[in-house]
mmCIF file of C-alpha atoms in Angstrom:
data_model
loop_
_atom_site.group_PDB
_atom_site.id
_atom_site.type_symbol
_atom_site.label_atom_id
_atom_site.label_comp_id
_atom_site.label_asym_id
_atom_site.label_seq_id
_atom_site.Cartn_x
_atom_site.Cartn_y
_atom_site.Cartn_z
ATOM 1 C CA MET A 1 -19.745 9.053 -31.545
ATOM 2 C CA GLU A 2 -23.352 10.121 -32.132
ATOM 3 C CA LEU A 3 -25.941 9.141 -29.526
ATOM 4 C CA SER A 4 -29.684 8.971 -30.166
ATOM 5 C CA LEU A 5 -32.227 10.704 -27.947
ATOM 6 C CA VAL A 6 -33.196 7.310 -26.538
ATOM 7 C CA SER A 7 -29.570 6.597 -25.637
ATOM 8 C CA LEU A 8 -29.229 10.011 -23.993
ATOM 9 C CA GLY A 9 -32.409 9.350 -22.017
ATOM 10 C CA ILE A 10 -31.027 6.014 -20.844
ATOM 11 C CA LEU A 11 -27.798 7.727 -19.812
ATOM 12 C CA PHE A 12 -29.657 10.384 -17.815
ATOM 13 C CA VAL A 13 -31.650 7.775 -15.890
ATOM 14 C CA THR A 14 -28.484 5.724 -15.377
ATOM 15 C CA GLY A 15 -26.708 8.758 -13.955
ATOM 16 C CA LEU A 16 -29.680 9.434 -11.682
ATOM 17 C CA CYS A 17 -29.651 5.889 -10.271
ATOM 18 C CA ALA A 18 -25.858 5.728 -10.013
ATOM 19 C CA GLY A 19 -25.711 9.073 -8.221
ATOM 20 C CA PHE A 20 -28.360 7.992 -5.718
ATOM 21 C CA VAL A 21 -26.578 4.732 -4.864
ATOM 22 C CA ASP A 22 -23.091 6.238 -4.853
ATOM 23 C CA ALA A 23 -24.045 9.055 -2.478
ATOM 24 C CA ILE A 24 -25.195 6.554 0.138
ATOM 25 C CA ALA A 25 -22.687 3.736 -0.102
ATOM 26 C CA GLY A 26 -20.455 4.121 -3.154
ATOM 27 C CA GLY A 27 -20.547 1.686 -6.049
ATOM 28 C CA GLY A 28 -22.264 3.932 -8.578
ATOM 29 C CA GLY A 29 -19.799 2.762 -11.195
ATOM 30 C CA LEU A 30 -21.353 -0.704 -10.972
ATOM 31 C CA ILE A 31 -24.432 0.841 -12.562
ATOM 32 C CA ALA A 32 -22.910 3.423 -14.895
ATOM 33 C CA LEU A 33 -19.977 1.589 -16.457
ATOM 34 C CA PRO A 34 -21.870 -1.454 -17.840
ATOM 35 C CA VAL A 35 -24.412 0.879 -19.483
ATOM 36 C CA LEU A 36 -21.672 2.923 -21.155
ATOM 37 C CA LEU A 37 -20.026 -0.253 -22.448
ATOM 38 C CA ALA A 38 -23.389 -1.606 -23.642
ATOM 39 C CA LEU A 39 -23.919 1.553 -25.709
ATOM 40 C CA GLY A 40 -20.724 0.788 -27.599
ATOM 41 C CA LEU A 41 -18.110 3.024 -25.977
ATOM 42 C CA PRO A 42 -14.554 1.638 -26.057
ATOM 43 C CA PRO A 43 -13.368 0.576 -22.561
ATOM 44 C CA ALA A 44 -10.962 3.492 -22.035
ATOM 45 C CA GLN A 45 -13.570 6.026 -23.158
ATOM 46 C CA ALA A 46 -16.224 4.366 -20.990
ATOM 47 C CA LEU A 47 -13.923 4.624 -17.956
ATOM 48 C CA GLY A 48 -13.147 8.275 -18.658
ATOM 49 C CA THR A 49 -16.792 9.176 -19.229
ATOM 50 C CA ASN A 50 -17.706 7.332 -16.039
ATOM 51 C CA LYS A 51 -15.181 9.429 -14.101
ATOM 52 C CA LEU A 52 -16.652 12.620 -15.588
ATOM 53 C CA GLN A 53 -20.225 11.898 -14.587
ATOM 54 C CA GLY A 54 -19.171 10.408 -11.245
ATOM 55 C CA SER A 55 -17.204 13.528 -10.325
ATOM 56 C CA PHE A 56 -20.349 15.636 -10.571
ATOM 57 C CA GLY A 57 -22.211 13.197 -8.341
ATOM 58 C CA THR A 58 -19.536 13.035 -5.643
ATOM 59 C CA LEU A 59 -19.310 16.837 -5.605
ATOM 60 C CA SER A 60 -23.088 17.157 -5.228
ATOM 61 C CA ALA A 61 -23.216 14.599 -2.411
ATOM 62 C CA ALA A 62 -20.164 16.013 -0.630
ATOM 63 C CA ALA A 63 -21.616 19.530 -0.748
ATOM 64 C CA ASN A 64 -24.840 18.265 0.822
ATOM 65 C CA PHE A 65 -23.026 16.520 3.693
ATOM 66 C CA ILE A 66 -20.841 19.598 4.259
ATOM 67 C CA SER A 67 -23.792 22.010 4.235
ATOM 68 C CA LYS A 68 -25.518 19.926 6.920
ATOM 69 C CA GLY A 69 -22.442 20.116 9.152
ATOM 70 C CA LEU A 70 -21.691 16.390 8.919
ATOM 71 C CA VAL A 71 -18.251 16.886 7.377
ATOM 72 C CA ASP A 72 -15.750 19.449 8.666
ATOM 73 C CA LEU A 73 -13.542 20.434 5.754
ATOM 74 C CA ARG A 74 -11.006 21.969 8.137
ATOM 75 C CA GLN A 75 -10.251 18.470 9.387
ATOM 76 C CA CYS A 76 -10.085 17.022 5.872
ATOM 77 C CA TRP A 77 -7.471 19.222 4.202
ATOM 78 C CA ILE A 78 -4.570 16.931 5.089
ATOM 79 C CA GLY A 79 -6.477 13.928 3.772
ATOM 80 C CA MET A 80 -7.420 15.773 0.596
ATOM 81 C CA GLY A 81 -3.791 16.760 -0.006
ATOM 82 C CA PHE A 82 -2.437 13.243 0.507
ATOM 83 C CA THR A 83 -5.282 11.750 -1.548
ATOM 84 C CA PHE A 84 -4.433 14.107 -4.402
ATOM 85 C CA CYS A 85 -0.740 13.151 -4.273
ATOM 86 C CA GLY A 86 -1.548 9.449 -4.056
ATOM 87 C CA ALA A 87 -3.981 9.620 -6.975
ATOM 88 C CA VAL A 88 -1.415 11.408 -9.149
ATOM 89 C CA MET A 89 1.169 8.713 -8.394
ATOM 90 C CA GLY A 90 -1.344 5.947 -9.079
ATOM 91 C CA ALA A 91 -2.421 7.492 -12.374
ATOM 92 C CA VAL A 92 1.211 7.781 -13.467
ATOM 93 C CA VAL A 93 2.188 4.248 -12.403
ATOM 94 C CA ILE A 94 -0.784 2.571 -14.124
ATOM 95 C CA GLN A 95 0.439 3.901 -17.487
ATOM 96 C CA GLY A 96 3.279 1.380 -17.499
ATOM 97 C CA MET A 97 2.210 -1.410 -15.169
ATOM 98 C CA ASP A 98 -0.064 -4.442 -15.261
ATOM 99 C CA SER A 99 -2.916 -4.200 -12.732
ATOM 100 C CA GLY A 100 -3.625 -7.958 -12.837
ATOM 101 C CA PHE A 101 -2.441 -8.659 -9.285
ATOM 102 C CA ILE A 102 -4.533 -5.787 -7.886
ATOM 103 C CA LYS A 103 -7.637 -7.069 -9.696
ATOM 104 C CA HIS A 104 -7.374 -10.394 -7.865
ATOM 105 C CA LEU A 105 -6.513 -8.869 -4.479
ATOM 106 C CA ILE A 106 -9.334 -6.314 -4.241
ATOM 107 C CA PRO A 107 -12.271 -8.788 -3.902
ATOM 108 C CA VAL A 108 -10.417 -10.423 -0.993
ATOM 109 C CA LEU A 109 -9.899 -7.090 0.774
ATOM 110 C CA LEU A 110 -13.521 -6.121 0.172
ATOM 111 C CA LEU A 111 -14.601 -9.410 1.745
ATOM 112 C CA VAL A 112 -12.679 -8.371 4.866
ATOM 113 C CA VAL A 113 -14.521 -5.023 4.905
ATOM 114 C CA PHE A 114 -17.855 -6.786 4.349
ATOM 115 C CA PHE A 115 -17.518 -9.377 7.106
ATOM 116 C CA TYR A 116 -15.945 -6.982 9.606
ATOM 117 C CA THR A 117 -18.830 -4.545 9.144
ATOM 118 C CA LEU A 118 -21.403 -7.346 9.137
ATOM 119 C CA PHE A 119 -20.273 -8.867 12.435
ATOM 120 C CA SER A 120 -19.385 -5.590 14.194
ATOM 121 C CA ARG A 121 -23.026 -4.790 14.794
ATOM 122 C CA THR A 122 -22.448 -1.487 16.603
ATOM 123 C CA LEU A 123 -19.866 -0.224 14.104
ATOM 124 C CA GLY A 124 -20.913 3.190 12.812
ATOM 125 C CA LEU A 125 -24.071 3.471 14.890
ATOM 126 C CA LYS A 126 -22.381 6.186 16.928
ATOM 127 C CA GLN A 127 -18.961 7.781 17.183
ATOM 128 C CA SER A 128 -16.333 5.739 19.011
ATOM 129 C CA THR A 129 -12.802 6.279 20.296
ATOM 130 C CA PRO A 130 -10.313 6.761 17.423
ATOM 131 C CA LYS A 131 -7.648 4.078 17.105
ATOM 132 C CA MET A 132 -5.296 6.347 15.162
ATOM 133 C CA GLY A 133 -4.404 10.033 15.140
ATOM 134 C CA ARG A 134 -6.263 12.020 12.485
ATOM 135 C CA ASN A 135 -3.128 13.339 10.758
ATOM 136 C CA LEU A 136 -1.480 9.914 10.659
ATOM 137 C CA PHE A 137 -4.700 8.326 9.408
ATOM 138 C CA PHE A 138 -5.195 10.787 6.566
ATOM 139 C CA GLY A 139 -1.512 10.615 5.638
ATOM 140 C CA LEU A 140 -1.508 6.825 5.363
ATOM 141 C CA PHE A 141 -4.955 6.246 3.900
ATOM 142 C CA GLY A 142 -4.917 9.378 1.758
ATOM 143 C CA LEU A 143 -1.758 8.240 0.009
ATOM 144 C CA GLY A 144 -2.756 4.575 -0.097
ATOM 145 C CA LEU A 145 -6.367 4.888 -1.223
ATOM 146 C CA GLY A 146 -5.597 7.880 -3.423
ATOM 147 C CA PHE A 147 -2.940 5.791 -5.161
ATOM 148 C CA TYR A 148 -5.344 2.876 -5.511
ATOM 149 C CA ASP A 149 -8.111 5.042 -6.983
ATOM 150 C CA GLY A 150 -5.713 6.591 -9.484
ATOM 151 C CA PHE A 151 -4.260 3.159 -10.286
ATOM 152 C CA PHE A 152 -7.371 0.954 -10.437
ATOM 153 C CA GLY A 153 -10.419 2.290 -8.582
ATOM 154 C CA PRO A 154 -13.285 -0.153 -7.882
ATOM 155 C CA GLY A 155 -14.259 -0.304 -4.212
ATOM 156 C CA THR A 156 -12.375 2.844 -3.173
ATOM 157 C CA GLY A 157 -15.434 4.316 -1.455
ATOM 158 C CA SER A 158 -16.008 1.110 0.501
ATOM 159 C CA PHE A 159 -12.403 1.078 1.693
ATOM 160 C CA TRP A 160 -12.608 4.736 2.750
ATOM 161 C CA THR A 161 -15.854 4.237 4.658
ATOM 162 C CA GLY A 162 -14.580 1.091 6.376
ATOM 163 C CA ALA A 163 -11.304 2.753 7.381
ATOM 164 C CA LEU A 164 -13.052 5.866 8.730
ATOM 165 C CA LEU A 165 -15.384 3.706 10.812
ATOM 166 C CA VAL A 166 -12.660 1.470 12.231
ATOM 167 C CA PHE A 167 -9.674 3.787 12.695
ATOM 168 C CA LEU A 168 -11.220 7.240 13.242
ATOM 169 C CA GLY A 169 -14.340 6.022 15.024
ATOM 170 C CA LEU A 170 -16.742 8.115 12.933
ATOM 171 C CA ASP A 171 -20.422 7.281 12.816
ATOM 172 C CA MET A 172 -21.777 5.898 9.553
ATOM 173 C CA THR A 173 -23.167 9.213 8.289
ATOM 174 C CA GLY A 174 -19.941 11.115 8.954
ATOM 175 C CA ALA A 175 -17.866 8.341 7.385
ATOM 176 C CA VAL A 176 -19.978 8.304 4.218
ATOM 177 C CA GLY A 177 -19.835 12.104 3.934
ATOM 178 C CA THR A 178 -16.058 12.201 4.385
ATOM 179 C CA THR A 179 -15.705 9.396 1.844
ATOM 180 C CA ARG A 180 -17.501 11.485 -0.761
ATOM 181 C CA VAL A 181 -15.023 14.343 -0.234
ATOM 182 C CA MET A 182 -12.001 12.074 -0.654
ATOM 183 C CA ASN A 183 -13.570 10.326 -3.644
ATOM 184 C CA PHE A 184 -14.095 13.663 -5.359
ATOM 185 C CA VAL A 185 -10.413 14.570 -5.024
ATOM 186 C CA SER A 186 -9.129 11.302 -6.506
ATOM 187 C CA ASN A 187 -11.848 11.317 -9.184
ATOM 188 C CA ILE A 188 -10.693 14.712 -10.427
ATOM 189 C CA VAL A 189 -7.113 13.483 -10.762
ATOM 190 C CA ALA A 190 -8.165 10.380 -12.704
ATOM 191 C CA LEU A 191 -10.553 12.435 -14.850
ATOM 192 C CA THR A 192 -7.740 14.828 -15.772
ATOM 193 C CA VAL A 193 -5.637 11.903 -17.003
ATOM 194 C CA PHE A 194 -8.530 10.608 -19.133
ATOM 195 C CA ILE A 195 -9.196 14.079 -20.580
ATOM 196 C CA ILE A 196 -5.535 14.509 -21.533
ATOM 197 C CA GLY A 197 -5.687 11.110 -23.224
ATOM 198 C CA GLY A 198 -8.840 12.097 -25.155
ATOM 199 C CA ASN A 199 -10.860 9.355 -23.489
ATOM 200 C CA VAL A 200 -14.010 11.236 -22.480
ATOM 201 C CA LEU A 201 -17.250 11.318 -24.493
ATOM 202 C CA TRP A 202 -18.514 14.693 -23.333
ATOM 203 C CA SER A 203 -22.060 14.430 -24.661
ATOM 204 C CA ALA A 204 -22.683 11.212 -22.739
ATOM 205 C CA GLY A 205 -20.788 12.317 -19.642
ATOM 206 C CA LEU A 206 -22.573 15.637 -19.230
ATOM 207 C CA VAL A 207 -26.036 14.118 -19.716
ATOM 208 C CA MET A 208 -25.204 11.517 -17.085
ATOM 209 C CA ALA A 209 -23.752 14.242 -14.876
ATOM 210 C CA ALA A 210 -27.106 16.037 -14.848
ATOM 211 C CA GLY A 211 -28.733 12.853 -13.576
ATOM 212 C CA GLN A 212 -25.867 12.285 -11.142
ATOM 213 C CA VAL A 213 -26.320 15.680 -9.480
ATOM 214 C CA ILE A 214 -30.029 15.053 -8.900
ATOM 215 C CA GLY A 215 -29.546 11.452 -7.765
ATOM 216 C CA ALA A 216 -26.624 12.284 -5.478
ATOM 217 C CA ARG A 217 -28.549 15.107 -3.849
ATOM 218 C CA ALA A 218 -31.510 12.802 -3.208
ATOM 219 C CA GLY A 219 -29.338 9.918 -2.002
ATOM 220 C CA SER A 220 -27.231 12.008 0.359
ATOM 221 C CA GLY A 221 -30.367 13.694 1.698
ATOM 222 C CA LEU A 222 -31.921 10.316 2.445
ATOM 223 C CA ALA A 223 -28.724 9.120 4.136
ATOM 224 C CA ILE A 224 -28.635 12.247 6.292
ATOM 225 C CA ARG A 225 -32.276 11.863 7.347
ATOM 226 C CA LYS A 226 -32.220 8.112 7.986
ATOM 227 C CA GLY A 227 -28.726 7.805 9.453
ATOM 228 C CA ALA A 228 -26.723 4.679 10.253
ATOM 229 C CA VAL A 229 -29.697 2.323 10.594
ATOM 230 C CA PHE A 230 -30.450 2.895 6.892
ATOM 231 C CA ILE A 231 -26.899 3.350 5.587
ATOM 232 C CA ARG A 232 -25.424 0.203 7.165
ATOM 233 C CA PRO A 233 -27.513 -2.427 5.279
ATOM 234 C CA PHE A 234 -27.304 -0.334 2.093
ATOM 235 C CA PHE A 235 -23.519 -0.176 2.448
ATOM 236 C CA LEU A 236 -23.242 -3.937 3.034
ATOM 237 C CA THR A 237 -25.407 -4.642 -0.019
ATOM 238 C CA VAL A 238 -23.292 -2.431 -2.283
ATOM 239 C CA VAL A 239 -20.023 -3.925 -1.004
ATOM 240 C CA PHE A 240 -21.377 -7.437 -1.605
ATOM 241 C CA LEU A 241 -22.503 -6.562 -5.147
ATOM 242 C CA THR A 242 -19.117 -4.979 -5.844
ATOM 243 C CA ILE A 243 -17.409 -8.210 -4.765
ATOM 244 C CA VAL A 244 -19.704 -10.294 -6.985
ATOM 245 C CA ARG A 245 -19.125 -7.967 -9.927
ATOM 246 C CA LEU A 246 -15.335 -8.040 -9.558
ATOM 247 C CA ILE A 247 -15.265 -11.835 -9.215
ATOM 248 C CA TYR A 248 -17.432 -12.146 -12.343
ATOM 249 C CA VAL A 249 -15.204 -9.768 -14.318
ATOM 250 C CA ASN A 250 -11.985 -11.438 -13.135
ATOM 251 C CA TYR A 251 -13.021 -15.082 -13.348
ATOM 252 C CA GLY A 252 -16.303 -15.241 -15.289
#
């Protein structure tokens, strides 16, 4: 598929905006995927190209959080391993299974995340006492959310951030940074499946990736500087828009 210079310019700006939003609160796919579909990419190729450009953004954001000491990779290895395994299983299962039930369930679960965060006004403002051991948490949620991201995907970042806040007691900045690391792992697995299936438009994906890297760096930097007071309302807004988008897609 040949893309004009105007289309490539649109894709770069889209990647920039998506990377900025995704680095702070997730949901960059809400911006990127509709643009790819609007430019005429088939759905499977749009999804694969979205994973390509998104992987660059999550890597850029994760590296920024790690370099500032807000994410300790030594404490994430177990989660990364379980997330990888879960994503592989999800990517395999989706090949022969209907995701219809999941599509209807996810907006409901996201509503729980939204209202819990909304009414727990101190959630994420500072670190709190963990409600679950770190190894058990990463084993359960790594497998579960890794599987979900490999199987379906939308809202994964919101679920990770919410779980890290509630069960590990991280502050908002640490939760968002750790989410980016876990998202990167599951994104790579899903991307590999799309590449094997020939469902990536490299020209579009790499142009968007350039924008993603810049946007993700700027977004993560802003999140680091402003902290929970800034991230919390941004996070709630993105979760709400994700819910609206999924309801529209499922029932509109």
